[in-house]
Short mmCIF file of C-alpha atoms and ligand atoms in Angstrom, two decimals:
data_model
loop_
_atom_site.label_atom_id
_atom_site.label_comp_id
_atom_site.label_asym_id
_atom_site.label_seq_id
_atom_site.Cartn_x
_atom_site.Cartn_y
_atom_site.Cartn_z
CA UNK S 1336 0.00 0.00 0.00
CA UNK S 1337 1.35 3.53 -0.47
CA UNK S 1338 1.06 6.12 1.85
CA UNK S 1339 -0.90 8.72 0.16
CA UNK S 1340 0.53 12.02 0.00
CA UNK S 1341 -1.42 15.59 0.71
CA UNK S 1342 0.51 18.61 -0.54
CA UNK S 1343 0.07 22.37 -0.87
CA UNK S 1344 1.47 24.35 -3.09
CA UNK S 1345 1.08 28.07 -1.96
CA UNK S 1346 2.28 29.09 -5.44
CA UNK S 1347 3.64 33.26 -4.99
CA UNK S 1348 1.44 34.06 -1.69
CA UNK S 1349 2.45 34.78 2.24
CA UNK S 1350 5.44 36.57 3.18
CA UNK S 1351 7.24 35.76 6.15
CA UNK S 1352 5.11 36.07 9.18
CA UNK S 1353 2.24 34.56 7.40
CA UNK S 1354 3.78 31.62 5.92
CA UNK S 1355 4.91 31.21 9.79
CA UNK S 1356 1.88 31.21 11.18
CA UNK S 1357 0.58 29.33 7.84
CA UNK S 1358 2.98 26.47 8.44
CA UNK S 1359 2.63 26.81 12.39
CA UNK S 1360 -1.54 26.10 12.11
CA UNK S 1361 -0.85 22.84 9.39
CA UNK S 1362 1.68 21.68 11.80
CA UNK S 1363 -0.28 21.57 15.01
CA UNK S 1364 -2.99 20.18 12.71
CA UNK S 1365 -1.37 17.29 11.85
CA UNK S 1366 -0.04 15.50 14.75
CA UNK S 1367 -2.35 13.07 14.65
CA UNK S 1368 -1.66 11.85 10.91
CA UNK S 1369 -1.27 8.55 10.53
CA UNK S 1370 -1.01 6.79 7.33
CA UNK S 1371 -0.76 9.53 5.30
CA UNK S 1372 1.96 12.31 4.28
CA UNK S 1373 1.50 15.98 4.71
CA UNK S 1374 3.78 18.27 2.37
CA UNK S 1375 3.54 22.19 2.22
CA UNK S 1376 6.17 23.85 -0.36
CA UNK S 1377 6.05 27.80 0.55
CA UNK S 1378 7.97 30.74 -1.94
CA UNK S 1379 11.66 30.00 -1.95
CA UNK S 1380 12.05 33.36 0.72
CA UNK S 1381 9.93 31.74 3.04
CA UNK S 1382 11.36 27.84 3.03
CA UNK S 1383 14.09 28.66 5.94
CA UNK S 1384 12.01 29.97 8.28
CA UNK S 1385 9.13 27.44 7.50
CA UNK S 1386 11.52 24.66 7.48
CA UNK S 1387 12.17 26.02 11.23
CA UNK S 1388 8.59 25.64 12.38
CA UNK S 1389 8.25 22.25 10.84
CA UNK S 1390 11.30 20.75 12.40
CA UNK S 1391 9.85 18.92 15.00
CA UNK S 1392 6.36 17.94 12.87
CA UNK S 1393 5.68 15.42 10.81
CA UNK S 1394 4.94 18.08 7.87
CA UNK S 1395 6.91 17.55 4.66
CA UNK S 1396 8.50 20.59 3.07
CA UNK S 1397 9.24 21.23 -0.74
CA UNK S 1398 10.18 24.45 -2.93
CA UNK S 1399 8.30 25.26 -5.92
CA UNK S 1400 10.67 25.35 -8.61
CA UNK S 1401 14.42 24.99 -9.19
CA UNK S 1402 17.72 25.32 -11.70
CA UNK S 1403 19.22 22.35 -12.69
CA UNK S 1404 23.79 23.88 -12.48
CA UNK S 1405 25.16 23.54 -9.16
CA UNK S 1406 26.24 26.83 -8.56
CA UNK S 1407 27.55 29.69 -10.82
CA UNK S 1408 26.62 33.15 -12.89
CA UNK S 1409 23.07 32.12 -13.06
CA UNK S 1410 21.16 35.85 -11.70
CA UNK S 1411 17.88 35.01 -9.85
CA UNK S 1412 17.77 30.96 -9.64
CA UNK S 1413 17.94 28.64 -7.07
CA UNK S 1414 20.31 25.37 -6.91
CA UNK S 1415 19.06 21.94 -5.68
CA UNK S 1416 21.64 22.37 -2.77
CA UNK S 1417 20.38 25.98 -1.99
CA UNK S 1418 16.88 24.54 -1.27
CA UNK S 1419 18.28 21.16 0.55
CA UNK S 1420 20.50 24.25 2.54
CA UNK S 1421 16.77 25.03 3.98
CA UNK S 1422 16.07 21.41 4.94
CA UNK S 1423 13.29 21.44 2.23
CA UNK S 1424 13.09 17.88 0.88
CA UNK S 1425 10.87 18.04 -2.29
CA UNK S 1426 10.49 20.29 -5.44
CA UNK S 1427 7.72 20.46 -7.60
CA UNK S 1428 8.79 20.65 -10.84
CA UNK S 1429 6.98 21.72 -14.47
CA UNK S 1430 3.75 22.86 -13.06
CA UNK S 1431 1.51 24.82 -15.85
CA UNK S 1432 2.02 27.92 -14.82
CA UNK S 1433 6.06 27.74 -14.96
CA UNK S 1434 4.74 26.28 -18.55
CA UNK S 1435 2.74 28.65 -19.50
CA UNK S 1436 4.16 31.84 -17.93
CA UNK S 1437 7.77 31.00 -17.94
CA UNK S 1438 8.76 29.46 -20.91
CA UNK S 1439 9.12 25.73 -19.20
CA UNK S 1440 9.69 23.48 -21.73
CA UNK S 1441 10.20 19.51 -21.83
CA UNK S 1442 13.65 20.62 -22.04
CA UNK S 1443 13.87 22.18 -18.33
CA UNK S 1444 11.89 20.06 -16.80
CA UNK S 1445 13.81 16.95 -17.70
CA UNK S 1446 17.25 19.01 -16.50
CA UNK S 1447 15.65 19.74 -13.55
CA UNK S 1448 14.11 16.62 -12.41
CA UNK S 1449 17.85 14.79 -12.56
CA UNK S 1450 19.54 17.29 -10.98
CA UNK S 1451 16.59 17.01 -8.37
CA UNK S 1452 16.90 13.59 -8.22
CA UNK S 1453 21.04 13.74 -8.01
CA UNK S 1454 20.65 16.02 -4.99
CA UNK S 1455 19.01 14.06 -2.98
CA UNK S 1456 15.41 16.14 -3.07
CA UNK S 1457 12.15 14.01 -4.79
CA UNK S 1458 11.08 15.45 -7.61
CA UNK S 1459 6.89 15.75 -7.77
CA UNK S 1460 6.73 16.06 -11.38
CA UNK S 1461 3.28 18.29 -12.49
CA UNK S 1462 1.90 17.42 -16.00
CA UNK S 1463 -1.75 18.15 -17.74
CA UNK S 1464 -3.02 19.24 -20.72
CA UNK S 1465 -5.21 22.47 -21.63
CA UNK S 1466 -9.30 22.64 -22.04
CA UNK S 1467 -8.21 22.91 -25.97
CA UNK S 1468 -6.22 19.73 -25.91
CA UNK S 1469 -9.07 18.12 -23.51
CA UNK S 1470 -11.32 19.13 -26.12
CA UNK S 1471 -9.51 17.69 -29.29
CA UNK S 1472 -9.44 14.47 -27.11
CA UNK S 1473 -5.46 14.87 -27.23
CA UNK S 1474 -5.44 14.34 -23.24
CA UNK S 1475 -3.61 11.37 -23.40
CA UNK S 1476 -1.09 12.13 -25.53
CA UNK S 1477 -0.08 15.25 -24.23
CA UNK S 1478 0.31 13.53 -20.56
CA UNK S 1479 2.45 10.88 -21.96
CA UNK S 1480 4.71 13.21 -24.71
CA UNK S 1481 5.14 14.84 -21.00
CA UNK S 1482 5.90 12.41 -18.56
CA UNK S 1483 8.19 10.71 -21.16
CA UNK S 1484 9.96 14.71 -21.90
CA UNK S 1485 10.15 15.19 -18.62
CA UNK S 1486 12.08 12.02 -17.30
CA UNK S 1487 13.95 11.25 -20.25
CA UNK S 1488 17.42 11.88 -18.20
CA UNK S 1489 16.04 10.68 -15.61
CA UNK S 1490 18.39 7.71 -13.75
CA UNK S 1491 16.74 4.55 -13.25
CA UNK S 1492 16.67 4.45 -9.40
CA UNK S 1493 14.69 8.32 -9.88
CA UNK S 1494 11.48 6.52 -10.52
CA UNK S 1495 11.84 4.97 -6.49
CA UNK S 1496 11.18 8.39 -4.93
CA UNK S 1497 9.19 10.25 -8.29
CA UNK S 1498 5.94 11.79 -7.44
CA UNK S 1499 3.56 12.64 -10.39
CA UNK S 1500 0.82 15.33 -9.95
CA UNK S 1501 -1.70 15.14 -12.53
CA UNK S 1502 -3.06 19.02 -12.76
CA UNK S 1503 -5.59 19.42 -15.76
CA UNK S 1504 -5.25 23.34 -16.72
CA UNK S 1505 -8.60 23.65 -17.09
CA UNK S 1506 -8.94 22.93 -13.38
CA UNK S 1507 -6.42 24.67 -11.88
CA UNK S 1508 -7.56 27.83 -10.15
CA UNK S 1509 -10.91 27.67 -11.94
CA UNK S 1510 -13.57 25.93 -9.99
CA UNK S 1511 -13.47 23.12 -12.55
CA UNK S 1512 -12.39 19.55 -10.83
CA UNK S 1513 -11.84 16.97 -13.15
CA UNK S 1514 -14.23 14.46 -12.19
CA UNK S 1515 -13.06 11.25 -10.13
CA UNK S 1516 -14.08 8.92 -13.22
CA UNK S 1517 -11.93 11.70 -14.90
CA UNK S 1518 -8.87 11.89 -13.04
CA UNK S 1519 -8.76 7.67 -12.38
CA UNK S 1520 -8.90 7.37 -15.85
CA UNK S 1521 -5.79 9.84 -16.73
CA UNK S 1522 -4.17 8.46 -13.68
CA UNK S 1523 -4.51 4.76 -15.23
CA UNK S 1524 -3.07 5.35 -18.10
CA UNK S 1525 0.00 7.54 -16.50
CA UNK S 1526 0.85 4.59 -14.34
CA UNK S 1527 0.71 2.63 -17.95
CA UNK S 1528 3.32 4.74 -19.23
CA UNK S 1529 5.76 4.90 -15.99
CA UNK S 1530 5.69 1.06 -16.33
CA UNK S 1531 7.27 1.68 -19.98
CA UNK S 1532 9.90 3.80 -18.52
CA UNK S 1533 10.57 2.27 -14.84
CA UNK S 1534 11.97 -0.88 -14.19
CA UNK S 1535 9.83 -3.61 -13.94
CA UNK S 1536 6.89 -3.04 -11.03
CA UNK S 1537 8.44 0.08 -9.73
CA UNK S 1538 5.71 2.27 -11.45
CA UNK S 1539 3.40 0.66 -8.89
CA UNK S 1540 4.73 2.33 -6.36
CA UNK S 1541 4.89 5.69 -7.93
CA UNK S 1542 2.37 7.85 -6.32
CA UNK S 1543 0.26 9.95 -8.48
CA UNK S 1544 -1.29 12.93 -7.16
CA UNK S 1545 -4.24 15.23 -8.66
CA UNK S 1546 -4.37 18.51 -8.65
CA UNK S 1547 -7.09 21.33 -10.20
CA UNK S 1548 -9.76 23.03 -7.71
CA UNK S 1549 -8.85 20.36 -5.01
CA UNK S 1550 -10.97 21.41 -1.98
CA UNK S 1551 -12.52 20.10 1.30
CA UNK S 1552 -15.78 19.06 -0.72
CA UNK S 1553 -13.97 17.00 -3.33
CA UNK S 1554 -11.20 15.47 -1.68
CA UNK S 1555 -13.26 12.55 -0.64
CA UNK S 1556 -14.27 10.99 -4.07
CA UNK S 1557 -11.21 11.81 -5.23
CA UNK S 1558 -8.89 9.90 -2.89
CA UNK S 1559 -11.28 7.41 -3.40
CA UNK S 1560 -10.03 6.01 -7.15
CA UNK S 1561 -7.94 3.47 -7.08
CA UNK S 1562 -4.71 5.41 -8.96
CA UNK S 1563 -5.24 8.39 -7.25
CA UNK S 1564 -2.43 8.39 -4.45
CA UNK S 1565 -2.80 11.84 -2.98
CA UNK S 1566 -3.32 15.53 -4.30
CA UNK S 1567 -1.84 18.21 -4.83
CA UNK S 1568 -3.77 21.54 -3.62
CA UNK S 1569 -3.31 25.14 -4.44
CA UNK S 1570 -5.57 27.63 -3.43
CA UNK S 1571 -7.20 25.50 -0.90
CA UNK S 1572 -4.11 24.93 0.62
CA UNK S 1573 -3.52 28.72 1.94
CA UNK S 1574 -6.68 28.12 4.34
CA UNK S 1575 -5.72 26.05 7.00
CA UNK S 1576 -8.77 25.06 7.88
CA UNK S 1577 -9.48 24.03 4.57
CA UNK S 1578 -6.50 22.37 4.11
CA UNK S 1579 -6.50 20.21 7.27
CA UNK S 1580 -9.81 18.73 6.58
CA UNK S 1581 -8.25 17.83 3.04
CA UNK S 1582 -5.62 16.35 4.92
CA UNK S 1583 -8.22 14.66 7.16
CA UNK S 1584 -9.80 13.63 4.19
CA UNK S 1585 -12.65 10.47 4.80
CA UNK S 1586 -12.38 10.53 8.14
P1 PGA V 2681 -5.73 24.99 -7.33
O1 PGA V 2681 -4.19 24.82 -7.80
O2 PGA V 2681 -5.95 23.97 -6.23
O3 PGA V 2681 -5.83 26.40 -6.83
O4 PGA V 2681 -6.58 24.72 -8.51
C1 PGA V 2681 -3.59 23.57 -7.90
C2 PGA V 2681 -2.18 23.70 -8.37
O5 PGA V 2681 -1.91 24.53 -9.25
O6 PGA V 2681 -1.29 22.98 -7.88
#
């Protein structure tokens, strides 16, 4: 069985003192998780001092994006070893809106997901296609040209601490959840492709996450398909209330 994974991505929100007492309200909210993994990834400025408050929690921490050279003239970006400097222990990597917005390309995310990988921090690779693409019943393909972009360098023993968070575009931000026949059925046929890429059983094991208008109202039938392994919440995520009873989800 895998241990399912909640996480929140609070995308470019909270300074300081809020992400604080952001991180401070998830933490005393989880103590009494059991069987399940709680992961928060705050704005690179904020990871040090979150990291702080989550030290003695069982809360996971992750940044949000980051540059695949170790170290050098490189203005503005962040090294894997920067954000493992902050005891963060994730990245999310290729999510839309570093698509869409920044110029991400299959390209970036595949440097990025090794050099995750080679520093010691688990990638949680984000993939998903547009309403267009939806529409033009190209869903599939664009998940798998993707997931097969993104881990192309990936090294074999990668796909033993991978994380993939399926986040339709259409549903992120919008209201719009994919359904749970929806996202089971995407999820499926991810799971079909990691076994073309992972050794032999390993994709099993992979978790899968959703993501797109996760909220405390949802979370439920969600978690309750058979591929889906966890979630991956944005806006939702900056409420702790709402957030914990995701967390807390069918109980
Ligand atoms: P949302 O964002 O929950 O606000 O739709 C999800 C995400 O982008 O990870």
């Amino acid at each position: 069985m895998m241990t399912p994974l909640l996480a929140g991505n609070w995308k470019m929100n909270c300074v300081r003192g809020e992400a604080i007492a952001l991180a401070q309200a998830i933490a005393d909210g989880s103590t009494d998780v059991v069987g399940r993994e709680v992961l928060i990834a705050p704005s690179f400025t904020c990871l040090a001092a979150v990291s702080e408050v989550l030290a003695d929690s069982n809360v996971l921490l992750a940044a949000q994006d980051l540059y695949w050279e170790d170290s050098g003239a490189f203005t503005g970006q962040i090294s894997a070893a920067m954000i493992r400097d902050t005891g963060a222990g994730h990245v999310i990597i290729g999510h839309s809106e570093r698509r869409a917005l920044f110029g991400e390309t299959e390209y970036t995310v595949a440097k990025k997901v090794q050099a995750a990988y080679a520093a010691g921090l688990t990638p949680i690779l984000c993939v998903g296609e547009t309403r267009e693409q939806r529409e033009a019943e190209k869903t599939m393909d664009v998940v798998e040209r993707q997931l097969r972009g993104g881990l192309c360098e990936a090294a074999a023993e990668c796909f033993d601490t991978l994380i993939v968070a399926y986040e339709p575009v259409w549903a992120i931000g919008t209201g719009l959840t994919a359904t749970p026949e929806q996202a089971e059925h995407v999820h499926g046929h991810i799971r079909t492709v990691l076994a073309t890429l992972a050794d032999h059983g390993v994709e099993e094991n992979i978790r899968i996450l959703y993501g797109g208008s996760v909220k405390p109202d949802n979370i439920d039938s969600l978690m309750a398909c058979p591929n889906v392994d966890g979630a991956l919440v944005g806006g939702a995520s900056l409420k702790a209330e709402d957030f914990l009873r995701i967390v807390h989800y069918q109980e």
